[in-house]
Coordinates of C-alpha atoms in Angstrom, one line a residue:
Chain A
X14 CA -31.3 6.4 14.7
X15 CA -32.8 5.7 11.2
X16 CA -31.7 2.1 10.6
X17 CA -31.9 1.8 7.3
X18 CA -29.6 4.6 6.3
X19 CA -27.9 4.5 9.7
X20 CA -26.7 0.8 10.0
X21 CA -28.1 -1.5 7.3
X22 CA -26.9 0.6 4.0
X23 CA -23.5 1.0 5.6
X24 CA -23.0 -2.8 6.3
X25 CA -24.5 -3.6 3.1
X26 CA -21.6 -1.5 1.5
X27 CA -18.8 -2.9 3.8
X28 CA -19.4 -6.4 3.1
X29 CA -19.8 -6.2 -0.7
X30 CA -16.8 -3.7 -0.8
X31 CA -15.1 -6.5 1.1
X32 CA -16.5 -9.3 -1.1
X33 CA -15.6 -7.2 -4.1
X34 CA -11.9 -6.6 -3.0
X35 CA -11.1 -10.4 -2.0
X36 CA -12.3 -11.2 -5.7
X37 CA -10.1 -8.7 -6.9
X38 CA -7.8 -9.7 -5.0
X39 CA -7.8 -13.3 -6.2
X40 CA -8.1 -12.6 -9.9
X41 CA -5.2 -10.3 -9.9
X42 CA -2.9 -13.1 -9.0
X43 CA -4.7 -14.6 -12.1
X44 CA -4.2 -11.9 -14.3
X45 CA -0.9 -11.2 -13.5
X46 CA 0.2 -14.7 -14.0
X47 CA -1.7 -14.6 -17.5
X48 CA -0.6 -11.2 -18.8
X49 CA 3.5 -12.0 -17.5
X50 CA 3.2 -14.9 -19.1
X51 CA 2.3 -13.2 -22.5
X52 CA 5.3 -10.9 -22.1
X53 CA 7.1 -14.1 -21.8
X54 CA 6.0 -15.8 -24.7
X55 CA 3.9 -18.6 -22.6
X56 CA 0.4 -19.2 -22.2
X57 CA -0.3 -18.7 -18.0
X58 CA -2.4 -20.8 -16.3
X59 CA -4.5 -22.6 -18.7
X60 CA -6.5 -25.9 -17.7
X61 CA -8.8 -25.0 -14.3
X62 CA -11.8 -23.5 -16.5
X63 CA -11.4 -21.4 -19.9
X64 CA -9.1 -19.2 -19.8
X65 CA -7.4 -20.6 -16.4
X66 CA -10.5 -18.8 -15.2
X67 CA -10.9 -20.9 -12.3
X68 CA -7.3 -21.3 -11.0
X69 CA -7.5 -18.7 -7.7
X70 CA -10.7 -20.8 -7.0
X71 CA -8.3 -24.1 -7.0
X72 CA -5.7 -22.1 -5.8
X73 CA -7.5 -21.0 -2.6
X74 CA -8.8 -24.4 -2.3
X75 CA -5.6 -26.2 -2.1
X76 CA -4.3 -23.6 0.4
X77 CA -7.3 -23.9 2.5
X78 CA -6.4 -27.9 2.8
X79 CA -2.7 -27.7 3.5
X80 CA -1.2 -29.1 6.4
X81 CA -1.0 -26.5 8.6
X82 CA 2.5 -26.4 10.2
X83 CA 3.7 -24.1 13.1
X84 CA 7.4 -24.4 13.4
X85 CA 8.7 -25.0 16.8
X86 CA 10.5 -22.2 16.9
X87 CA 8.3 -19.2 16.0
X88 CA 6.2 -16.7 18.6
X89 CA 3.2 -18.6 18.1
X90 CA 0.6 -15.6 18.4
X91 CA 2.4 -13.1 16.6
X92 CA 3.0 -15.6 14.0
X93 CA -0.5 -16.6 13.5
X94 CA -1.4 -13.0 13.6
X95 CA 1.1 -11.2 11.5
X96 CA -0.6 -12.3 7.9
X97 CA -4.0 -11.2 9.6
X98 CA -3.0 -7.9 10.1
X99 CA -1.2 -7.6 6.7
X100 CA -4.7 -8.8 4.8
X101 CA -6.9 -6.7 7.5
X102 CA -4.9 -3.4 6.9
X103 CA -5.1 -3.9 3.4
X104 CA -9.1 -3.9 3.3
X105 CA -9.2 -1.6 5.9
X106 CA -7.5 1.3 3.5
X107 CA -10.0 1.0 1.2
X108 CA -12.7 2.3 3.4
X109 CA -12.7 6.2 2.5
X110 CA -12.0 5.8 -1.5
X111 CA -14.9 7.2 -3.4
X112 CA -16.0 4.4 -6.4
X113 CA -18.6 6.2 -7.8
X114 CA -21.2 9.4 -7.2
X115 CA -24.3 9.3 -5.4
X116 CA -27.1 6.9 -6.7
X117 CA -30.3 6.1 -6.3
X118 CA -30.8 2.1 -5.6
X119 CA -33.6 0.3 -4.6
X120 CA -35.6 3.4 -3.6
X121 CA -32.7 4.9 -1.6
X122 CA -30.1 7.6 -1.8
X123 CA -26.9 5.9 -1.9
X124 CA -23.4 7.8 -2.0
X125 CA -21.1 4.5 -3.4
X126 CA -17.8 5.3 -1.1
X127 CA -18.0 3.6 2.5
X128 CA -16.8 6.1 5.0
X129 CA -16.6 9.9 3.5
X130 CA -14.8 11.1 6.5
X131 CA -12.7 14.7 6.6
X132 CA -9.0 13.5 7.0
X133 CA -9.8 10.6 4.6
X134 CA -6.1 11.2 3.0
X135 CA -4.3 10.7 6.6
X136 CA -6.6 7.9 7.5
X137 CA -5.5 6.3 4.0
X138 CA -1.8 6.7 5.0
X139 CA -2.4 5.8 8.5
X140 CA -4.0 2.8 7.9
X141 CA -1.5 1.6 5.2
X142 CA 1.4 2.3 7.3
X143 CA -0.2 -0.1 9.4
X144 CA 0.4 -3.0 6.5
X145 CA 4.4 -2.8 7.5
X146 CA 3.6 -4.3 11.1
X147 CA 2.1 -7.3 9.3
X148 CA 5.4 -8.2 7.3
X149 CA 7.8 -6.9 10.3
X150 CA 6.1 -8.7 12.9
X151 CA 5.6 -12.1 10.3
X152 CA 9.6 -11.8 9.6
X153 CA 10.6 -10.7 13.3
X154 CA 8.3 -13.6 15.0
X155 CA 9.5 -16.5 12.6
X156 CA 12.2 -16.9 14.3
X157 CA 14.4 -17.2 11.1
X158 CA 17.7 -15.7 10.0
X159 CA 16.1 -14.8 6.3
X160 CA 12.6 -14.0 7.6
X161 CA 14.7 -11.7 10.1
X162 CA 16.9 -9.5 7.2
X163 CA 13.6 -9.8 4.8
X164 CA 11.5 -7.9 8.0
X165 CA 14.3 -5.3 8.4
X166 CA 14.4 -4.5 4.5
X167 CA 10.9 -4.0 4.3
X168 CA 11.2 -2.1 7.8
X169 CA 13.6 0.1 6.0
X170 CA 12.0 0.4 2.8
X171 CA 8.6 1.2 3.8
X172 CA 9.0 4.2 6.4
X173 CA 11.5 5.7 3.5
X174 CA 9.2 5.6 1.0
X175 CA 6.3 6.8 3.2
X176 CA 7.8 9.5 3.5
X177 CA 7.9 10.3 0.0
X178 CA 4.3 9.6 -0.2
X179 CA 3.5 12.2 2.3
X180 CA 5.6 15.1 0.8
X181 CA 4.3 14.6 -2.9
X182 CA 0.7 13.9 -1.3
X183 CA 1.4 17.5 0.9
X184 CA 1.0 19.4 -3.2
X185 CA -1.8 17.1 -4.1
X186 CA -3.8 18.8 -0.9
X187 CA -2.5 21.9 -1.2
X188 CA -4.0 22.1 -5.0
X189 CA -7.2 20.4 -4.1
X190 CA -7.3 22.3 -0.4
X191 CA -9.1 19.5 1.0
X192 CA -8.2 16.2 3.0
X193 CA -11.2 14.8 2.1
X194 CA -10.7 12.2 -0.7
X195 CA -14.5 13.1 -2.5
X196 CA -13.4 16.4 -2.7
X197 CA -10.7 15.7 -3.9
X198 CA -11.9 14.1 -6.7
X199 CA -14.8 17.2 -7.5
X200 CA -11.9 19.2 -7.9
X201 CA -10.3 17.0 -10.9
X202 CA -13.8 17.6 -12.4
X203 CA -12.3 19.5 -15.1
X204 CA -8.9 18.2 -14.8
X205 CA -6.9 15.1 -13.9
X206 CA -4.2 15.6 -11.2
X207 CA -1.6 13.9 -13.1
X208 CA -2.1 17.2 -15.7
X209 CA -1.4 19.7 -12.7
X210 CA 1.4 17.5 -11.1
X211 CA 3.3 15.5 -13.3
X212 CA 6.2 14.6 -11.3
X213 CA 3.8 14.7 -8.4
X214 CA 2.4 11.5 -9.8
X215 CA 5.4 10.2 -10.7
X216 CA 7.2 10.3 -7.3
X217 CA 3.9 9.2 -6.2
X218 CA 4.0 6.2 -8.4
X219 CA 7.4 5.1 -7.4
X220 CA 6.8 5.3 -3.7
X221 CA 3.7 3.4 -3.9
X222 CA 5.3 0.7 -5.5
X223 CA 7.8 0.4 -3.1
X224 CA 5.6 0.6 -0.3
X225 CA 3.8 -2.3 -1.3
X226 CA 6.8 -4.5 -2.1
X227 CA 6.5 -4.3 -5.6
X228 CA 8.9 -5.2 -8.4
X229 CA 11.5 -3.9 -9.3
X230 CA 11.0 -3.3 -5.3
X231 CA 10.4 -6.5 -3.9
X232 CA 13.3 -6.7 -1.8
X233 CA 12.1 -8.1 1.6
X234 CA 11.1 -10.9 -0.8
X235 CA 13.6 -11.6 -3.0
X236 CA 13.3 -15.1 -3.9
X237 CA 17.4 -15.6 -4.5
X238 CA 18.6 -14.1 -1.8
X239 CA 16.7 -14.5 0.8
X240 CA 13.9 -17.3 -0.3
X241 CA 11.0 -15.0 0.1
X242 CA 11.9 -13.4 2.9
X243 CA 9.8 -12.5 5.9
X244 CA 7.7 -15.2 4.5
X245 CA 10.0 -18.3 4.2
X246 CA 8.3 -20.1 7.5
X247 CA 4.7 -19.4 6.5
X248 CA 2.9 -22.1 4.5
X249 CA -0.7 -23.5 3.2
X250 CA -3.8 -20.4 4.2
X251 CA -1.2 -17.9 5.9
X252 CA 0.9 -18.1 3.0
X253 CA -1.7 -17.5 0.8
X254 CA -3.2 -15.0 3.2
X255 CA 0.5 -12.6 2.7
X256 CA 0.2 -13.5 -1.1
X257 CA -3.8 -11.9 -1.5
X258 CA -2.7 -9.2 0.9
X259 CA -0.1 -8.1 -1.5
X260 CA -2.5 -8.6 -4.9
X261 CA -5.4 -7.1 -3.0
X262 CA -2.6 -3.7 -1.8
X263 CA -2.3 -3.2 -6.0
X264 CA -5.8 -3.1 -6.4
X265 CA -6.4 -1.1 -3.2
X266 CA -3.2 1.2 -4.4
X267 CA -4.2 1.0 -8.4
X268 CA -7.5 2.3 -6.2
X269 CA -5.4 5.1 -4.3
X270 CA -3.7 6.0 -7.6
X271 CA -7.0 7.0 -9.6
X272 CA -8.9 8.3 -6.7
X273 CA -5.6 10.8 -6.5
X274 CA -4.2 11.7 -9.5
X275 CA -6.8 10.1 -12.9
X276 CA -10.0 11.9 -11.3
X277 CA -11.3 9.2 -9.6
X278 CA -14.8 8.1 -11.1
X279 CA -14.6 11.6 -13.3
X280 CA -13.7 12.0 -16.6
X281 CA -12.8 15.4 -17.7
X282 CA -15.0 18.2 -18.6
X283 CA -15.1 17.0 -22.3
X284 CA -17.3 15.0 -21.5
X285 CA -20.0 15.9 -19.4
X286 CA -23.1 14.5 -18.1
X287 CA -22.1 10.9 -17.5
X288 CA -24.5 8.0 -16.0
X289 CA -23.9 8.3 -12.3
X290 CA -23.3 4.1 -13.1
X291 CA -20.5 5.2 -15.9
X292 CA -18.9 7.0 -13.7
X293 CA -18.3 3.3 -11.6
X294 CA -17.1 1.6 -14.8
X295 CA -14.6 4.5 -15.3
X296 CA -13.2 4.0 -12.3
X297 CA -13.1 0.1 -12.8
X298 CA -11.3 0.9 -16.1
X299 CA -8.8 3.1 -14.7
X300 CA -7.7 0.8 -12.0
X301 CA -7.9 -1.8 -14.4
X302 CA -5.3 0.4 -16.1
X303 CA -2.7 1.0 -13.3
X304 CA -2.9 -2.9 -12.3
X305 CA -2.0 -3.6 -16.1
X306 CA 1.1 -0.5 -15.5
X307 CA 2.1 -2.4 -12.2
X308 CA 2.4 -6.1 -14.2
X309 CA 4.0 -4.1 -16.8
X310 CA 6.9 -2.7 -14.8
X311 CA 6.8 -6.2 -13.4
X312 CA 7.9 -7.9 -16.8
X313 CA 9.7 -5.0 -18.2
X314 CA 12.4 -4.0 -15.1
X315 CA 14.4 -6.2 -13.4
X316 CA 14.8 -5.7 -9.3
X317 CA 17.3 -2.9 -7.9
X318 CA 20.1 -3.7 -5.3
X319 CA 18.5 -2.4 -1.5
X320 CA 21.2 -0.2 -1.2
X321 CA 21.5 1.7 -4.3
X322 CA 17.6 1.4 -3.4
X323 CA 17.9 3.2 -0.3
X324 CA 20.4 5.8 -1.3
X325 CA 17.8 6.5 -4.5
X326 CA 15.3 7.6 -1.8
X327 CA 17.2 9.4 0.5
X328 CA 19.7 11.2 -1.8
X329 CA 17.1 11.8 -4.9
X330 CA 13.4 11.0 -4.0
X331 CA 13.0 12.8 -0.6
X332 CA 14.7 16.2 -2.0
X333 CA 13.1 16.0 -5.3
X334 CA 10.0 15.8 -3.1
X335 CA 10.4 18.7 -1.4
X336 CA 11.1 20.5 -4.4
X337 CA 8.1 19.5 -6.2
X338 CA 5.9 20.6 -3.2
X339 CA 8.0 24.2 -2.8
X340 CA 7.4 24.4 -6.6
X341 CA 3.7 23.8 -6.6
X342 CA 3.8 26.1 -3.4
X343 CA 5.3 28.7 -4.9
X344 CA 2.8 28.4 -8.3
X345 CA -0.3 28.9 -6.3
X346 CA 1.4 31.5 -4.5
X347 CA 2.6 33.9 -7.3
X348 CA -0.5 32.8 -10.0
Chain B
X12 CA -18.2 14.6 13.0
X13 CA -17.8 11.1 14.7
X14 CA -21.3 9.7 13.2
X15 CA -19.1 9.5 9.8
X16 CA -16.5 7.1 10.9
X17 CA -19.8 4.6 11.5
X18 CA -19.7 3.3 8.1
X19 CA -15.5 2.6 8.5
X20 CA -16.1 0.9 11.5
X21 CA -18.2 -1.7 10.3
X22 CA -15.9 -2.2 7.2
X23 CA -12.8 -2.8 9.9
X24 CA -15.0 -5.1 11.7
X25 CA -16.5 -6.8 8.6
X26 CA -12.2 -7.1 7.2
X27 CA -10.8 -8.3 10.6
X28 CA -13.4 -10.9 10.9
X29 CA -12.7 -11.8 7.3
X30 CA -9.2 -12.2 8.1
X31 CA -9.5 -13.7 11.6
X32 CA -11.6 -16.4 10.1
X33 CA -8.8 -16.9 6.9
X34 CA -6.3 -17.0 10.1
X35 CA -8.2 -19.7 12.2
X36 CA -10.1 -22.2 9.7
X37 CA -6.9 -24.3 8.2
X38 CA -7.3 -26.2 11.8
X39 CA -10.5 -27.2 11.2
X40 CA -9.1 -28.9 7.4
X41 CA -6.4 -30.7 6.4
X42 CA -4.0 -33.3 7.7
X43 CA -1.7 -32.6 11.1
X44 CA 1.5 -35.3 10.9
X45 CA 4.2 -32.6 12.4
X46 CA 7.8 -34.2 12.0
X47 CA 11.1 -32.5 14.3
X48 CA 12.3 -31.7 10.7
X49 CA 9.1 -30.4 9.2
X50 CA 9.2 -27.8 12.2
X51 CA 12.9 -27.0 12.1
X52 CA 13.7 -23.7 10.6
X53 CA 14.8 -23.1 7.2
X54 CA 18.5 -22.4 6.3
X55 CA 18.6 -23.8 3.4
X56 CA 18.4 -27.5 3.7
X57 CA 20.8 -27.9 6.4
X58 CA 20.4 -27.8 10.1
X59 CA 20.5 -24.0 11.3
X60 CA 23.7 -22.4 12.6
X61 CA 23.5 -20.3 15.7
X62 CA 20.0 -18.2 17.0
X63 CA 18.7 -16.2 14.3
X64 CA 18.6 -13.2 15.9
X65 CA 21.7 -12.0 14.9
X66 CA 22.8 -8.5 14.9
X67 CA 22.1 -6.7 12.3
X68 CA 23.4 -3.0 10.5
X69 CA 23.2 0.2 12.4
X70 CA 21.8 1.7 9.1
X71 CA 18.4 0.7 9.4
X72 CA 18.0 2.0 12.7
X73 CA 19.7 5.4 11.6
X74 CA 17.1 5.3 8.6
X75 CA 14.3 4.6 11.6
X76 CA 15.1 8.2 13.3
X77 CA 16.0 10.3 10.3
X78 CA 11.9 9.0 9.6
X79 CA 10.9 10.2 12.6
X80 CA 12.4 13.6 11.8
X81 CA 10.7 13.8 8.6
X82 CA 7.8 11.8 9.6
X83 CA 6.5 14.7 12.4
X84 CA 7.6 17.5 9.5
X85 CA 5.1 16.1 6.8
X86 CA 2.7 16.1 9.7
X87 CA 2.9 19.6 10.4
X88 CA 2.8 20.9 7.2
X89 CA -0.3 19.2 6.6
X90 CA -3.0 21.7 8.4
X91 CA -0.3 24.3 6.0
X92 CA -1.0 22.5 3.3
X93 CA -4.8 22.6 3.3
X94 CA -5.3 26.0 4.4
X95 CA -2.4 27.5 1.7
X96 CA -5.5 29.0 -0.5
X97 CA -7.1 30.9 2.4
X98 CA -3.7 32.8 3.9
X99 CA -3.6 36.3 3.3
X100 CA -0.6 37.3 1.8
X101 CA 0.2 33.5 0.4
X102 CA 3.6 34.4 -0.4
X103 CA 4.1 34.5 4.0
X104 CA 3.1 31.4 4.1
X105 CA 5.0 30.0 0.9
X106 CA 8.2 32.1 2.8
X107 CA 7.4 30.1 6.2
X108 CA 6.5 26.7 5.3
X109 CA 9.9 26.8 3.1
X110 CA 12.3 28.4 6.0
X111 CA 10.8 25.3 8.1
X112 CA 11.2 22.6 4.7
X113 CA 15.3 24.1 4.6
X114 CA 16.1 24.2 8.0
X115 CA 15.0 20.1 8.3
X116 CA 16.8 19.7 4.4
X117 CA 19.9 21.2 6.2
X118 CA 20.1 18.5 8.7
X119 CA 19.3 15.8 6.2
X120 CA 22.7 17.7 3.8
X121 CA 24.6 17.6 7.5
X122 CA 24.1 13.6 7.1
X123 CA 24.6 13.3 3.8
X124 CA 27.9 15.1 4.6
X125 CA 28.5 13.1 7.2
X126 CA 28.3 9.8 5.4
X127 CA 25.1 8.6 7.6
X128 CA 22.8 7.7 4.3
X129 CA 26.2 5.6 2.6
X130 CA 25.4 1.9 3.6
X131 CA 28.1 -0.6 4.3

């Protein structure tokens, strides 16, 4: 066994990527508050450090030193575990996403991805689905009426949109002919899949917004009717963990959108021969753009009603996704 | 290759350890002054009425059953999608998948007609 290549490099990559994701999630909370504030002609956080840049740090310290309340009426073990499940699932989702080409670092050939497996896309879907356990278990174990309703909504919404997510990805797999995310990125060397799959991209975007409980589809945690839904009974660091899991999920989902539809770290063939590390920068820029889109949508669109949202899923999005899949297959078959 | 999964295992371990630390850490810090009101379930500031686990809409269950149906369908379609470009006459592969999809969409149409997708 080659210890450097098979043990140390993967371990260092894992630690670095997890820390970057953690930082990304933390700073996304800052970014969203800042951008949302600008949309509403406010300043947003601006007290902790220049431009409020230390705000996530202040929030983290506050959450850690809060009194830890585990109410009497909850299922203690599941109640404590649930936020951890949520957060871990979000992090692990990123394990198969390539964020750059192979580069020479410190005399070693290093691929800028954590795991390179043949069934990357299935892994992605599987682990992303685990995230809903964190929410459903948290809501159920809280033993609170609001939490139960929030958890039920989360379950119904996430499974409905998981179908649509899967079907819109089928069209991508069909075009790229592989489940390996690195090969899907390579397939987009000339054109990003957005060009070939504009409808699929829209379907995927809506489904992933719904999947991560983001506004306008944040129905499991509606503040005004369910008092934060599945999080009602959570406080201190456990609440913070749910919170940061949601924002890390935004970062990870943006990375997924970029990898599958926007060409990952590649640039359209017009400009070739990018420096490998410029590819990483490009990937980052695209992710930031999609993250901005997230905040933009939140600032612009009011929340939808739950029954309408479910009807929209089953009566419109599901047939539409199938039509997109069969149309793509027909084009591939006859052209 | 099982070895391909090793980095992912490392990653998963790091992620799980980090989450566990985050969940268990506040037991060390922070004050502990529990009171009976603090530990009561939250219900808009009133005393809770009745148990929290009440009956809920059957509709959630219906969606769950429908989900399993379609999710299994998607699992079957993934291998098809991967090899689609290599199929000998592609139109035959398309026709077979179309029949498969249409049978399930027929089921969806039936549920739709029966009012199973309506939220009461």
